CSV table of C-alpha atoms in Angstrom, one decimal:
chain,number,residue,atom,x,y,z
A,1,MET,CA,-39.1,21.6,-53.6
A,2,ASN,CA,-39.2,19.5,-56.7
A,3,LYS,CA,-35.8,19.5,-58.3
A,4,ASN,CA,-36.0,18.2,-61.8
A,5,VAL,CA,-32.5,17.7,-63.0
A,6,ASP,CA,-33.4,17.0,-66.7
A,7,LYS,CA,-32.8,20.6,-67.7
A,8,PHE,CA,-29.4,20.6,-66.0
A,9,CYS,CA,-28.4,17.3,-67.7
A,10,LYS,CA,-29.5,18.5,-71.0
A,11,GLY,CA,-27.6,21.7,-70.6
A,12,LEU,CA,-24.4,19.8,-69.7
A,13,GLN,CA,-24.9,17.7,-72.8
A,14,GLU,CA,-25.3,20.8,-74.9
A,15,LEU,CA,-22.0,22.1,-73.5
A,16,GLY,CA,-20.3,18.8,-74.3
A,17,ILE,CA,-19.5,18.1,-70.6
A,18,ASP,CA,-19.5,14.5,-69.4
A,19,TYR,CA,-21.1,14.1,-66.0
A,20,THR,CA,-21.8,11.4,-63.4
A,21,GLN,CA,-24.5,10.9,-60.9
A,22,ASP,CA,-22.1,11.9,-58.2
A,23,ASN,CA,-21.5,15.3,-60.0
A,24,ILE,CA,-25.3,15.9,-60.0
A,25,GLU,CA,-25.6,15.0,-56.3
A,26,LYS,CA,-22.9,17.5,-55.5
A,27,PHE,CA,-24.8,20.2,-57.3
A,28,LEU,CA,-28.0,19.4,-55.6
A,29,LYS,CA,-26.3,19.5,-52.2
A,30,TYR,CA,-24.6,22.8,-53.2
A,31,TYR,CA,-28.0,24.2,-54.1
A,32,ASP,CA,-29.5,23.2,-50.7
A,33,ILE,CA,-26.6,24.7,-48.8
A,34,LEU,CA,-26.8,27.9,-50.9
A,35,ILE,CA,-30.5,28.4,-50.3
A,36,GLU,CA,-30.4,27.6,-46.6
A,37,LYS,CA,-27.5,30.0,-46.0
A,38,ASN,CA,-29.2,32.6,-48.2
A,39,LYS,CA,-31.9,33.0,-45.6
A,40,VAL,CA,-29.4,34.6,-43.2
A,41,MET,CA,-26.9,36.3,-45.6
A,42,ASN,CA,-27.1,37.8,-49.0
A,43,LEU,CA,-25.6,35.3,-51.4
A,44,THR,CA,-27.9,35.4,-54.4
A,45,ALA,CA,-31.2,37.0,-55.5
A,46,ILE,CA,-31.7,33.9,-57.7
A,47,THR,CA,-33.2,31.1,-55.7
A,48,GLU,CA,-35.6,29.0,-57.9
A,49,PHE,CA,-33.9,25.7,-58.7
A,50,ASP,CA,-34.3,26.0,-62.5
A,51,ASP,CA,-33.0,29.6,-62.4
A,52,VAL,CA,-30.0,28.6,-60.3
A,53,VAL,CA,-29.2,25.8,-62.7
A,54,SER,CA,-29.4,28.1,-65.7
A,55,LYS,CA,-28.0,31.4,-64.4
A,56,HIS,CA,-25.4,30.0,-62.0
A,57,PHE,CA,-24.4,26.4,-62.6
A,58,LEU,CA,-24.6,26.2,-66.4
A,59,ASP,CA,-23.4,29.8,-66.8
A,60,SER,CA,-20.3,29.0,-64.7
A,61,LEU,CA,-19.6,25.9,-66.8
A,62,SER,CA,-20.1,27.6,-70.1
A,63,ILE,CA,-16.5,28.6,-70.0
A,64,VAL,CA,-15.8,25.4,-71.9
A,65,LYS,CA,-16.9,27.3,-75.0
A,66,VAL,CA,-13.6,29.3,-74.9
A,67,MET,CA,-11.2,27.2,-72.8
A,68,ASP,CA,-10.1,23.6,-72.8
A,69,LEU,CA,-10.1,23.0,-69.1
A,70,SER,CA,-8.4,19.6,-69.4
A,71,ASN,CA,-5.2,21.5,-69.9
A,72,ILE,CA,-5.6,23.7,-66.8
A,73,GLU,CA,-3.6,22.8,-63.7
A,74,ASN,CA,-4.8,25.7,-61.5
A,75,LEU,CA,-7.1,28.6,-61.5
A,76,ILE,CA,-8.2,31.5,-59.4
A,77,ASP,CA,-11.7,32.9,-59.2
A,78,VAL,CA,-11.6,36.6,-58.3
A,79,GLY,CA,-14.6,38.0,-56.5
A,80,THR,CA,-16.1,34.6,-56.3
A,81,GLY,CA,-19.1,35.6,-54.1
A,82,ALA,CA,-21.3,32.5,-53.6
A,83,GLY,CA,-18.7,30.4,-55.4
A,84,PHE,CA,-19.5,31.1,-59.1
A,85,PRO,CA,-17.9,30.1,-61.3
A,86,GLY,CA,-15.2,28.4,-59.2
A,87,ILE,CA,-17.2,25.8,-57.3
A,88,PRO,CA,-19.1,24.4,-60.4
A,89,ILE,CA,-15.9,24.2,-62.3
A,90,LYS,CA,-14.3,22.3,-59.4
A,91,ILE,CA,-17.2,19.9,-59.2
A,92,MET,CA,-17.0,19.0,-62.9
A,93,PHE,CA,-13.2,19.2,-63.3
A,94,PRO,CA,-11.9,17.9,-59.9
A,95,ASP,CA,-8.3,17.6,-61.0
A,96,ILE,CA,-8.0,21.4,-61.3
A,97,LYS,CA,-6.6,23.1,-58.2
A,98,VAL,CA,-9.0,26.0,-57.5
A,99,THR,CA,-8.4,29.1,-55.4
A,100,LEU,CA,-11.4,31.3,-54.4
A,101,LEU,CA,-10.9,35.0,-53.5
A,102,ASP,CA,-13.5,37.3,-52.0
A,103,SER,CA,-13.3,40.5,-50.0
A,104,LEU,CA,-16.1,39.4,-47.6
A,105,ASN,CA,-15.0,37.0,-44.9
A,106,LYS,CA,-18.5,35.6,-44.2
A,107,ARG,CA,-18.7,34.5,-47.9
A,108,ILE,CA,-15.3,32.7,-47.6
A,109,LYS,CA,-16.6,30.9,-44.5
A,110,PHE,CA,-19.7,29.8,-46.4
A,111,LEU,CA,-17.5,28.5,-49.2
A,112,GLY,CA,-15.4,26.6,-46.7
A,113,GLU,CA,-18.6,24.9,-45.5
A,114,VAL,CA,-19.5,24.1,-49.1
A,115,ALA,CA,-16.1,22.5,-49.8
A,116,GLU,CA,-16.3,20.4,-46.7
A,117,GLU,CA,-19.8,19.2,-47.3
A,118,LEU,CA,-19.1,18.4,-50.9
A,119,LYS,CA,-15.7,16.8,-50.0
A,120,LEU,CA,-13.8,18.9,-52.5
A,121,ASN,CA,-10.1,18.5,-52.4
A,122,ARG,CA,-7.3,20.9,-53.6
A,123,ILE,CA,-9.4,24.0,-53.1
A,124,ASP,CA,-8.3,27.1,-51.2
A,125,MET,CA,-10.2,30.2,-50.0
A,126,TYR,CA,-8.8,33.6,-49.4
A,127,HIS,CA,-10.4,36.6,-47.7
A,128,GLY,CA,-8.9,39.7,-49.1
A,129,ARG,CA,-8.6,42.1,-52.0
A,130,ALA,CA,-7.2,41.3,-55.4
A,131,GLU,CA,-5.0,44.4,-55.3
A,132,GLU,CA,-3.2,43.0,-52.3
A,133,LEU,CA,-3.1,39.2,-53.1
A,134,GLY,CA,-2.0,40.1,-56.6
A,135,ARG,CA,1.3,41.4,-55.2
A,136,ASN,CA,1.8,38.4,-53.0
A,137,VAL,CA,4.7,36.3,-54.5
A,138,GLU,CA,2.8,33.1,-53.8
A,139,HIS,CA,0.0,34.2,-56.1
A,140,ARG,CA,1.5,36.7,-58.5
A,141,GLU,CA,1.7,35.3,-62.0
A,142,LYS,CA,1.2,31.7,-60.7
A,143,TYR,CA,-2.1,30.7,-62.3
A,144,ASP,CA,-2.9,29.1,-65.7
A,145,LEU,CA,-6.3,30.7,-65.6
A,146,CYS,CA,-8.1,33.5,-63.8
A,147,VAL,CA,-11.9,33.7,-64.0
A,148,SER,CA,-14.3,36.3,-62.8
A,149,ARG,CA,-18.0,36.9,-62.9
A,150,ALA,CA,-17.7,40.2,-61.0
A,151,VAL,CA,-19.6,43.1,-62.3
A,152,ALA,CA,-16.8,45.7,-62.5
A,153,ASN,CA,-15.9,47.1,-65.9
A,154,LEU,CA,-13.3,45.2,-67.9
A,155,SER,CA,-10.5,47.7,-67.4
A,156,SER,CA,-10.8,47.4,-63.6
A,157,LEU,CA,-11.3,43.7,-63.7
A,158,SER,CA,-8.2,43.3,-65.9
A,159,GLU,CA,-6.1,45.1,-63.3
A,160,TYR,CA,-7.5,42.9,-60.6
A,161,CYS,CA,-7.0,39.6,-62.5
A,162,LEU,CA,-4.1,39.8,-64.9
A,163,PRO,CA,-1.5,40.0,-62.1
A,164,PHE,CA,-2.4,36.5,-61.1
A,165,VAL,CA,-1.9,35.0,-64.5
A,166,LYS,CA,1.2,33.3,-65.8
A,167,VAL,CA,2.8,34.4,-69.0
A,168,ASP,CA,0.8,32.6,-71.8
A,169,GLY,CA,-2.0,32.0,-69.3
A,170,ARG,CA,-5.5,33.4,-69.7
A,171,PHE,CA,-7.9,35.7,-67.9
A,172,VAL,CA,-11.5,34.9,-68.9
A,173,SER,CA,-14.2,37.5,-67.9
A,174,TYR,CA,-17.9,36.6,-67.8
A,175,LYS,CA,-19.8,39.5,-69.4
A,176,SER,CA,-23.3,40.3,-70.7
A,177,GLY,CA,-24.0,39.8,-74.3
A,178,ASP,CA,-23.9,43.5,-75.0
A,179,CYS,CA,-20.3,44.4,-74.0
A,180,ASP,CA,-18.8,45.6,-77.3
A,181,LYS,CA,-18.3,49.2,-76.1
A,182,GLU,CA,-16.8,48.1,-72.8
A,183,ILE,CA,-14.3,45.8,-74.6
A,184,GLU,CA,-13.3,48.6,-76.9
A,185,GLU,CA,-12.7,51.0,-74.0
A,186,SER,CA,-10.6,48.5,-72.1
A,187,GLY,CA,-8.0,48.0,-74.9
A,188,ASN,CA,-5.5,50.5,-73.5
A,189,ALA,CA,-5.8,49.1,-69.9
A,190,ILE,CA,-5.3,45.5,-71.1
A,191,ASN,CA,-2.3,46.5,-73.1
A,192,LYS,CA,-0.7,48.2,-70.1
A,193,LEU,CA,-1.4,45.1,-68.1
A,194,SER,CA,0.5,42.9,-70.5
A,195,GLY,CA,-2.6,41.3,-71.9
A,196,ASN,CA,-4.1,40.9,-75.4
A,197,ILE,CA,-7.7,40.1,-76.2
A,198,GLU,CA,-7.6,36.7,-77.8
A,199,LYS,CA,-11.2,36.2,-78.5
A,200,VAL,CA,-14.8,37.1,-77.6
A,201,GLU,CA,-17.4,34.4,-77.6
A,202,LYS,CA,-21.1,35.4,-77.6
A,203,PHE,CA,-23.8,32.9,-76.9
A,204,ASN,CA,-27.1,32.2,-75.2
A,205,LEU,CA,-27.2,30.1,-72.0
A,206,PRO,CA,-28.5,26.6,-72.6
A,207,ASP,CA,-32.3,26.5,-73.0
A,208,SER,CA,-32.5,30.2,-72.4
A,209,ASP,CA,-32.7,33.6,-74.2
A,210,ILE,CA,-30.1,35.1,-71.8
A,211,SER,CA,-27.2,36.6,-73.8
A,212,ARG,CA,-23.6,36.1,-72.5
A,213,SER,CA,-20.1,36.9,-73.6
A,214,PHE,CA,-16.7,35.5,-72.7
A,215,VAL,CA,-13.7,37.8,-73.1
A,216,SER,CA,-10.6,35.7,-73.2
A,217,ILE,CA,-7.4,37.7,-72.6
A,218,VAL,CA,-3.9,36.1,-73.0
A,219,LYS,CA,-1.0,37.2,-70.8
A,220,VAL,CA,1.8,38.0,-73.3
A,221,LYS,CA,4.6,39.0,-71.0
A,222,LYS,CA,5.4,39.7,-67.3
A,223,ILE,CA,3.4,42.5,-65.8
A,224,SER,CA,4.9,45.8,-64.7
A,225,ASP,CA,5.6,46.1,-60.9
A,226,SER,CA,3.3,49.2,-61.1
A,227,TYR,CA,0.2,46.9,-61.1
A,228,PRO,CA,-2.1,46.3,-59.4
A,229,ARG,CA,-2.3,49.8,-57.9
A,230,LYS,CA,-3.4,50.3,-54.3
A,231,SER,CA,-6.8,49.1,-53.0
A,232,GLY,CA,-9.7,50.9,-54.5
A,233,ILE,CA,-7.8,52.8,-57.2
A,234,PRO,CA,-8.5,50.3,-60.1
A,235,LEU,CA,-12.3,50.8,-59.6
A,236,LYS,CA,-12.2,54.5,-59.0
A,237,LYS,CA,-9.7,55.3,-61.7
A,238,PRO,CA,-9.6,52.6,-64.4
A,239,LEU,CA,-6.6,52.7,-66.6
């Protein structure tokens, strides 16, 4: 397959992200591993190189529109799936300690292979549920930043993610461009979870008509011991 990286490099430039040839090589290797493993397990429906570049790699890195990642020491990616956005962020910002969380063990094993092949350091993977790890003292309110591209509604996602965030830290949710109603309906939940919506950034992916939104939520105080609730409840009964 012909992998023309010009579009990728142009997209990185549009985002204001400096890159090296080593960064690009890591992404190419990541793509190869992803497509090969996708033949035997369901990781992504997006497989064409240009589409993966736009809808996975550049989408993951577009967080720079709302966050200065140079000030982030550690982050957790909740519901990481095939490693988005955590792995692309780690490739481009290697000094950040990255934790990947997913409820499917075979995806975590895949991510371990990716980290080994790409020689990524200071990256951890956990197989488990956010409702359980969010109550673990080693992870509760320990992260500068929590990110998630998971498809759950913002009220449920906030209950999964805000327990991981330090006071004055951020939870950034990757959403579609049309999410105004969802944001409005999540206000009560976010307030109960000690969060406050700081800003919403809407944009199109580089060289694309795909509309995206980032919802940046700041943690304003320590979260109540009531949250997160037991496994499954945040999704079934959003706050």
